[in-house]
PDB file of C-alpha atoms in Angstrom:
ATOM      1  CA  MET A   1       2.624 -18.915   9.193  1.00 72.00           C
ATOM      2  CA  VAL A   2      -0.077 -16.776  10.769  1.00 77.00           C
ATOM      3  CA  GLN A   3      -3.175 -15.696   8.913  1.00 84.00           C
ATOM      4  CA  ALA A   4      -5.707 -13.060   9.854  1.00 88.00           C
ATOM      5  CA  ASP A   5      -8.356 -11.156   7.955  1.00 90.00           C
ATOM      6  CA  LEU A   6      -7.340  -7.500   7.903  1.00 91.00           C
ATOM      7  CA  ALA A   7     -10.850  -6.581   6.791  1.00 90.00           C
ATOM      8  CA  THR A   8     -12.055  -7.414  10.300  1.00 93.00           C
ATOM      9  CA  THR A   9     -11.551  -5.218  13.320  1.00 94.00           C
ATOM     10  CA  ASP A  10      -9.832  -7.980  15.309  1.00 95.00           C
ATOM     11  CA  GLY A  11      -7.587  -9.397  12.540  1.00 95.00           C
ATOM     12  CA  PRO A  12      -4.756  -6.867  12.990  1.00 96.00           C
ATOM     13  CA  GLY A  13      -4.675  -7.458  16.743  1.00 96.00           C
ATOM     14  CA  ILE A  14      -4.410 -11.219  16.192  1.00 96.00           C
ATOM     15  CA  LEU A  15      -1.295 -10.712  14.061  1.00 95.00           C
ATOM     16  CA  ALA A  16       0.268  -8.325  16.567  1.00 96.00           C
ATOM     17  CA  ASP A  17      -0.405 -10.713  19.460  1.00 96.00           C
ATOM     18  CA  VAL A  18       1.252 -13.639  17.673  1.00 96.00           C
ATOM     19  CA  ILE A  19       4.298 -11.518  16.774  1.00 95.00           C
ATOM     20  CA  SER A  20       4.575 -10.349  20.369  1.00 96.00           C
ATOM     21  CA  VAL A  21       4.430 -13.898  21.765  1.00 96.00           C
ATOM     22  CA  LYS A  22       6.762 -15.495  19.171  1.00 95.00           C
ATOM     23  CA  PHE A  23       9.319 -12.733  18.669  1.00 94.00           C
ATOM     24  CA  GLY A  24       8.770 -10.116  21.355  1.00 95.00           C
ATOM     25  CA  LYS A  25       9.250  -7.236  18.940  1.00 96.00           C
ATOM     26  CA  LEU A  26       8.745  -6.209  15.326  1.00 97.00           C
ATOM     27  CA  ASP A  27      11.463  -4.563  13.249  1.00 97.00           C
ATOM     28  CA  ILE A  28       9.595  -3.954   9.988  1.00 98.00           C
ATOM     29  CA  LEU A  29       5.929  -3.546   9.122  1.00 98.00           C
ATOM     30  CA  VAL A  30       5.033  -3.513   5.432  1.00 98.00           C
ATOM     31  CA  ASN A  31       1.365  -2.666   4.991  1.00 98.00           C
ATOM     32  CA  ASN A  32       0.847  -4.403   1.653  1.00 95.00           C
ATOM     33  CA  ALA A  33      -2.543  -6.074   2.028  1.00 93.00           C
ATOM     34  CA  GLY A  34      -4.977  -4.533  -0.392  1.00 92.00           C
ATOM     35  CA  ARG A  35      -8.085  -4.922  -2.485  1.00 91.00           C
ATOM     36  CA  ASN A  36      -9.027  -3.404  -5.793  1.00 89.00           C
ATOM     37  CA  ALA A  37     -12.148  -3.412  -7.955  1.00 88.00           C
ATOM     38  CA  PHE A  38     -13.498  -1.431 -10.864  1.00 86.00           C
ATOM     39  CA  CYS A  39     -16.681   0.531 -10.294  1.00 90.00           C
ATOM     40  CA  ASP A  40     -18.363   3.217 -12.332  1.00 93.00           C
ATOM     41  CA  ILE A  41     -19.908   4.979  -9.354  1.00 94.00           C
ATOM     42  CA  ALA A  42     -22.171   6.988 -11.679  1.00 96.00           C
ATOM     43  CA  THR A  43     -24.012   3.897 -12.946  1.00 97.00           C
ATOM     44  CA  ALA A  44     -23.528   1.333 -10.157  1.00 96.00           C
ATOM     45  CA  THR A  45     -26.345   0.721  -7.690  1.00 97.00           C
ATOM     46  CA  ASP A  46     -26.159   2.074  -4.158  1.00 98.00           C
ATOM     47  CA  ALA A  47     -25.760  -1.493  -2.909  1.00 98.00           C
ATOM     48  CA  GLU A  48     -22.824  -2.147  -5.266  1.00 97.00           C
ATOM     49  CA  VAL A  49     -21.050   1.066  -4.301  1.00 97.00           C
ATOM     50  CA  ASN A  50     -21.609   0.489  -0.579  1.00 97.00           C
ATOM     51  CA  LYS A  51     -20.335  -3.099  -0.772  1.00 97.00           C
ATOM     52  CA  LEU A  52     -17.201  -2.106  -2.681  1.00 96.00           C
ATOM     53  CA  TRP A  53     -16.635   0.788  -0.296  1.00 97.00           C
ATOM     54  CA  ASP A  54     -16.834  -1.511   2.726  1.00 96.00           C
ATOM     55  CA  ASP A  55     -14.641  -4.187   1.100  1.00 96.00           C
ATOM     56  CA  ILE A  56     -11.914  -1.918  -0.262  1.00 96.00           C
ATOM     57  CA  VAL A  57     -11.803   0.652   2.530  1.00 97.00           C
ATOM     58  CA  GLY A  58     -12.022  -2.137   5.105  1.00 96.00           C
ATOM     59  CA  VAL A  59      -8.715  -3.639   3.974  1.00 96.00           C
ATOM     60  CA  ASN A  60      -6.812  -0.774   2.367  1.00 97.00           C
ATOM     61  CA  GLY A  61      -7.793   1.934   4.827  1.00 97.00           C
ATOM     62  CA  ARG A  62      -8.982   0.504   8.132  1.00 97.00           C
ATOM     63  CA  GLY A  63      -6.756  -2.583   7.864  1.00 97.00           C
ATOM     64  CA  THR A  64      -3.654  -0.427   7.414  1.00 98.00           C
ATOM     65  CA  LEU A  65      -4.672   1.862  10.269  1.00 98.00           C
ATOM     66  CA  LEU A  66      -5.547  -0.907  12.727  1.00 98.00           C
ATOM     67  CA  LEU A  67      -2.522  -3.093  11.950  1.00 98.00           C
ATOM     68  CA  THR A  68      -0.158  -0.162  12.376  1.00 98.00           C
ATOM     69  CA  ARG A  69      -1.860   0.801  15.619  1.00 98.00           C
ATOM     70  CA  ALA A  70      -1.690  -2.789  16.878  1.00 98.00           C
ATOM     71  CA  VAL A  71       2.062  -3.135  16.314  1.00 98.00           C
ATOM     72  CA  LEU A  72       3.197   0.221  17.706  1.00 98.00           C
ATOM     73  CA  PRO A  73       3.719  -1.162  21.237  1.00 97.00           C
ATOM     74  CA  ILE A  74       5.948  -3.966  19.921  1.00 98.00           C
ATOM     75  CA  LEU A  75       8.045  -1.994  17.417  1.00 98.00           C
ATOM     76  CA  SER A  76      11.757  -2.484  17.935  1.00 96.00           C
ATOM     77  CA  PRO A  77      13.150   0.557  19.751  1.00 92.00           C
ATOM     78  CA  ALA A  78      16.077   0.813  17.313  1.00 88.00           C
ATOM     79  CA  ASN A  79      15.486   1.781  13.685  1.00 90.00           C
ATOM     80  CA  SER A  80      12.163   0.070  13.060  1.00 98.00           C
ATOM     81  CA  ARG A  81      10.319   0.709   9.828  1.00 99.00           C
ATOM     82  CA  ILE A  82       6.727   1.189   8.733  1.00 99.00           C
ATOM     83  CA  ILE A  83       6.329   1.006   4.966  1.00 99.00           C
ATOM     84  CA  ASN A  84       2.925   1.568   3.445  1.00 99.00           C
ATOM     85  CA  ILE A  85       2.273   0.285  -0.055  1.00 98.00           C
ATOM     86  CA  GLY A  86       0.380   2.992  -1.862  1.00 98.00           C
ATOM     87  CA  SER A  87      -0.189   3.369  -5.582  1.00 95.00           C
ATOM     88  CA  ILE A  88       0.287   5.943  -8.288  1.00 92.00           C
ATOM     89  CA  SER A  89      -3.504   5.712  -8.521  1.00 90.00           C
ATOM     90  CA  SER A  90      -3.687   8.242  -5.686  1.00 94.00           C
ATOM     91  CA  ARG A  91      -2.098  10.804  -8.027  1.00 91.00           C
ATOM     92  CA  ASP A  92      -2.711   9.370 -11.516  1.00 89.00           C
ATOM     93  CA  PRO A  93      -5.914   7.297 -11.280  1.00 87.00           C
ATOM     94  CA  ASP A  94      -7.294   5.074 -13.999  1.00 84.00           C
ATOM     95  CA  PRO A  95     -11.009   5.194 -14.931  1.00 85.00           C
ATOM     96  CA  ASN A  96     -13.505   3.573 -12.559  1.00 89.00           C
ATOM     97  CA  LEU A  97     -11.021   3.186  -9.708  1.00 92.00           C
ATOM     98  CA  SER A  98     -12.203   6.071  -7.536  1.00 95.00           C
ATOM     99  CA  ILE A  99     -12.763   3.967  -4.410  1.00 97.00           C
ATOM    100  CA  TYR A 100      -9.404   2.199  -4.744  1.00 96.00           C
ATOM    101  CA  ALA A 101      -7.556   5.417  -5.610  1.00 96.00           C
ATOM    102  CA  GLY A 102      -9.228   7.121  -2.660  1.00 97.00           C
ATOM    103  CA  THR A 103      -7.944   4.478  -0.266  1.00 98.00           C
ATOM    104  CA  LYS A 104      -4.437   4.844  -1.660  1.00 98.00           C
ATOM    105  CA  GLY A 105      -4.708   8.592  -1.059  1.00 98.00           C
ATOM    106  CA  MET A 106      -5.769   7.723   2.475  1.00 98.00           C
ATOM    107  CA  ILE A 107      -2.631   5.605   2.896  1.00 98.00           C
ATOM    108  CA  GLU A 108      -0.495   8.444   1.568  1.00 98.00           C
ATOM    109  CA  SER A 109      -2.043  10.744   4.187  1.00 98.00           C
ATOM    110  CA  PHE A 110      -1.457   8.146   6.916  1.00 99.00           C
ATOM    111  CA  THR A 111       2.219   8.152   5.965  1.00 99.00           C
ATOM    112  CA  ARG A 112       2.525  11.926   6.197  1.00 99.00           C
ATOM    113  CA  CYS A 113       0.766  12.007   9.574  1.00 99.00           C
ATOM    114  CA  TRP A 114       2.613   9.051  11.060  1.00 99.00           C
ATOM    115  CA  ALA A 115       5.988  10.300   9.788  1.00 99.00           C
ATOM    116  CA  ARG A 116       5.423  13.304  12.061  1.00 98.00           C
ATOM    117  CA  ASP A 117       3.774  11.504  14.980  1.00 98.00           C
ATOM    118  CA  PHE A 118       5.751   8.268  15.433  1.00 98.00           C
ATOM    119  CA  PRO A 119       9.524   8.548  14.801  1.00 97.00           C
ATOM    120  CA  ARG A 120      10.642  10.049  18.109  1.00 96.00           C
ATOM    121  CA  ARG A 121       8.108   8.127  20.137  1.00 96.00           C
ATOM    122  CA  TYR A 122       8.687   4.705  18.537  1.00 97.00           C
ATOM    123  CA  ARG A 123      12.166   5.113  16.966  1.00 97.00           C
ATOM    124  CA  CYS A 124      10.823   4.336  13.497  1.00 98.00           C
ATOM    125  CA  THR A 125      10.501   5.830  10.063  1.00 98.00           C
ATOM    126  CA  VAL A 126       7.321   5.818   7.992  1.00 99.00           C
ATOM    127  CA  ASN A 127       7.297   5.911   4.186  1.00 99.00           C
ATOM    128  CA  THR A 128       5.086   5.100   1.204  1.00 99.00           C
ATOM    129  CA  VAL A 129       6.188   3.040  -1.785  1.00 98.00           C
ATOM    130  CA  ALA A 130       3.806   3.756  -4.662  1.00 96.00           C
ATOM    131  CA  PRO A 131       4.043   1.350  -7.588  1.00 94.00           C
ATOM    132  CA  GLY A 132       2.358   1.763 -10.905  1.00 86.00           C
ATOM    133  CA  PRO A 133       0.977  -1.315 -12.659  1.00 84.00           C
ATOM    134  CA  VAL A 134       2.848  -4.441 -11.531  1.00 82.00           C
ATOM    135  CA  ALA A 135       2.936  -7.618 -13.627  1.00 76.00           C
ATOM    136  CA  THR A 136       0.926  -9.874 -11.325  1.00 78.00           C
ATOM    137  CA  GLU A 137      -1.297 -12.764 -12.407  1.00 84.00           C
ATOM    138  CA  LYS A 138      -4.387 -10.725 -11.571  1.00 78.00           C
ATOM    139  CA  LEU A 139      -3.288  -7.743 -13.622  1.00 75.00           C
ATOM    140  CA  LEU A 140      -2.202  -9.817 -16.604  1.00 75.00           C
ATOM    141  CA  ALA A 141      -5.644 -11.481 -16.598  1.00 78.00           C
ATOM    142  CA  ALA A 142      -7.512  -8.148 -16.464  1.00 74.00           C
ATOM    143  CA  PRO A 143     -10.338  -7.610 -18.975  1.00 75.00           C
ATOM    144  CA  GLU A 144      -9.465  -5.950 -22.287  1.00 77.00           C
ATOM    145  CA  SER A 145     -11.444  -2.857 -21.287  1.00 74.00           C
ATOM    146  CA  TYR A 146      -8.854  -2.238 -18.572  1.00 73.00           C
ATOM    147  CA  SER A 147      -5.738  -3.745 -20.155  1.00 71.00           C
ATOM    148  CA  GLY A 148      -6.101  -1.328 -23.083  1.00 75.00           C
ATOM    149  CA  ILE A 149      -5.819   1.597 -20.683  1.00 75.00           C
ATOM    150  CA  LEU A 150      -2.783  -0.016 -19.100  1.00 75.00           C
ATOM    151  CA  ARG A 151      -1.122  -0.515 -22.480  1.00 74.00           C
ATOM    152  CA  GLU A 152      -1.198   3.268 -22.823  1.00 76.00           C
ATOM    153  CA  LYS A 153       0.830   3.426 -19.596  1.00 71.00           C
ATOM    154  CA  TRP A 154       3.296   0.938 -21.127  1.00 73.00           C
ATOM    155  CA  ASP A 155       3.706   3.118 -24.183  1.00 79.00           C
ATOM    156  CA  ARG A 156       4.459   6.292 -22.226  1.00 79.00           C
ATOM    157  CA  THR A 157       6.782   4.745 -19.638  1.00 84.00           C
ATOM    158  CA  PRO A 158      10.222   6.257 -20.241  1.00 88.00           C
ATOM    159  CA  ALA A 159      12.242   3.394 -18.687  1.00 90.00           C
ATOM    160  CA  ALA A 160      10.679   0.626 -20.831  1.00 84.00           C
ATOM    161  CA  ALA A 161       7.341  -0.290 -22.394  1.00 83.00           C
ATOM    162  CA  ARG A 162       6.276  -2.758 -19.699  1.00 82.00           C
ATOM    163  CA  PHE A 163       4.798  -3.111 -16.229  1.00 84.00           C
ATOM    164  CA  ALA A 164       6.945  -3.208 -13.114  1.00 85.00           C
ATOM    165  CA  LYS A 165       8.231  -6.571 -11.954  1.00 91.00           C
ATOM    166  CA  GLN A 166       7.304  -7.559  -8.413  1.00 91.00           C
ATOM    167  CA  GLU A 167      10.981  -7.805  -7.438  1.00 96.00           C
ATOM    168  CA  GLU A 168      11.565  -4.198  -8.548  1.00 95.00           C
ATOM    169  CA  VAL A 169       8.979  -2.968  -6.066  1.00 96.00           C
ATOM    170  CA  ALA A 170      10.323  -5.323  -3.380  1.00 97.00           C
ATOM    171  CA  TRP A 171      13.832  -3.920  -3.887  1.00 98.00           C
ATOM    172  CA  VAL A 172      12.651  -0.392  -3.045  1.00 98.00           C
ATOM    173  CA  VAL A 173      10.939  -1.691   0.095  1.00 98.00           C
ATOM    174  CA  ALA A 174      14.100  -3.583   1.095  1.00 98.00           C
ATOM    175  CA  GLU A 175      16.253  -0.480   0.610  1.00 98.00           C
ATOM    176  CA  LEU A 176      13.992   1.502   2.937  1.00 98.00           C
ATOM    177  CA  CYS A 177      14.511  -1.208   5.556  1.00 98.00           C
ATOM    178  CA  ASP A 178      18.293  -0.807   5.438  1.00 97.00           C
ATOM    179  CA  GLU A 179      19.978   0.967   8.349  1.00 95.00           C
ATOM    180  CA  LYS A 180      21.396   3.503   5.901  1.00 97.00           C
ATOM    181  CA  ALA A 181      17.834   4.660   5.126  1.00 97.00           C
ATOM    182  CA  SER A 182      17.303   5.950   8.664  1.00 97.00           C
ATOM    183  CA  TRP A 183      16.999   9.560   7.458  1.00 98.00           C
ATOM    184  CA  VAL A 184      14.308   8.770   4.881  1.00 98.00           C
ATOM    185  CA  ASN A 185      11.015   9.573   6.583  1.00 99.00           C
ATOM    186  CA  GLY A 186       7.663  10.723   5.218  1.00 98.00           C
ATOM    187  CA  ALA A 187       8.673   9.954   1.639  1.00 98.00           C
ATOM    188  CA  TYR A 188       6.383   9.054  -1.246  1.00 98.00           C
ATOM    189  CA  ILE A 189       8.467   6.923  -3.602  1.00 97.00           C
ATOM    190  CA  PRO A 190       6.899   6.138  -6.978  1.00 96.00           C
ATOM    191  CA  VAL A 191       8.055   2.905  -8.624  1.00 94.00           C
ATOM    192  CA  THR A 192       6.731   3.514 -12.107  1.00 90.00           C
ATOM    193  CA  GLY A 193       9.617   3.623 -14.554  1.00 89.00           C
ATOM    194  CA  GLY A 194       8.737   7.298 -14.868  1.00 89.00           C
ATOM    195  CA  ALA A 195       5.250   6.634 -16.269  1.00 84.00           C
ATOM    196  CA  THR A 196       3.749   9.671 -14.565  1.00 80.00           C
ATOM    197  CA  LEU A 197       6.355  12.119 -15.870  1.00 80.00           C
ATOM    198  CA  SER A 198       4.599  12.741 -19.181  1.00 59.00           C
TER     199      SER A 198
END
């Protein structure tokens, strides 16, 4: 296993170098590292907002950009994939998540740009998978002030009154990696059970 801090400017390059030495090429990049934090930017101090901005944008935005850039030279020349994990927060944000939602909008824009810029040059496709709330330990332990908002999402989700399971999001990512998905490029795929339809 290789570990690197994607919040640093050299972390993505470390990962790319190890992949290059061990495997020579990379078939699939899933940009799934991310940070999240609640912040009422109207009442938080400048120091709090600046710290959260640096922390969240450093991983979600810059980390995604630099890791993608670092692996471009080693992408497999036949049907490689770049899959960015976004969030429905970029289109349907919850309260006090403006920094996080902004970074997920950034990732969505990266996908649209890269889906135009990279496929012919690097023989890849670029897509965004955008889950809604996923039943992770962190989310299930969220404070009541936030979990109450999320329960509203449960109640209006047409598929079922629950959060997504991690394996349901992983399945969508895996399908995009299949050879048969070679014509799917520049897509934004919500994995929400239809929560944003109402």
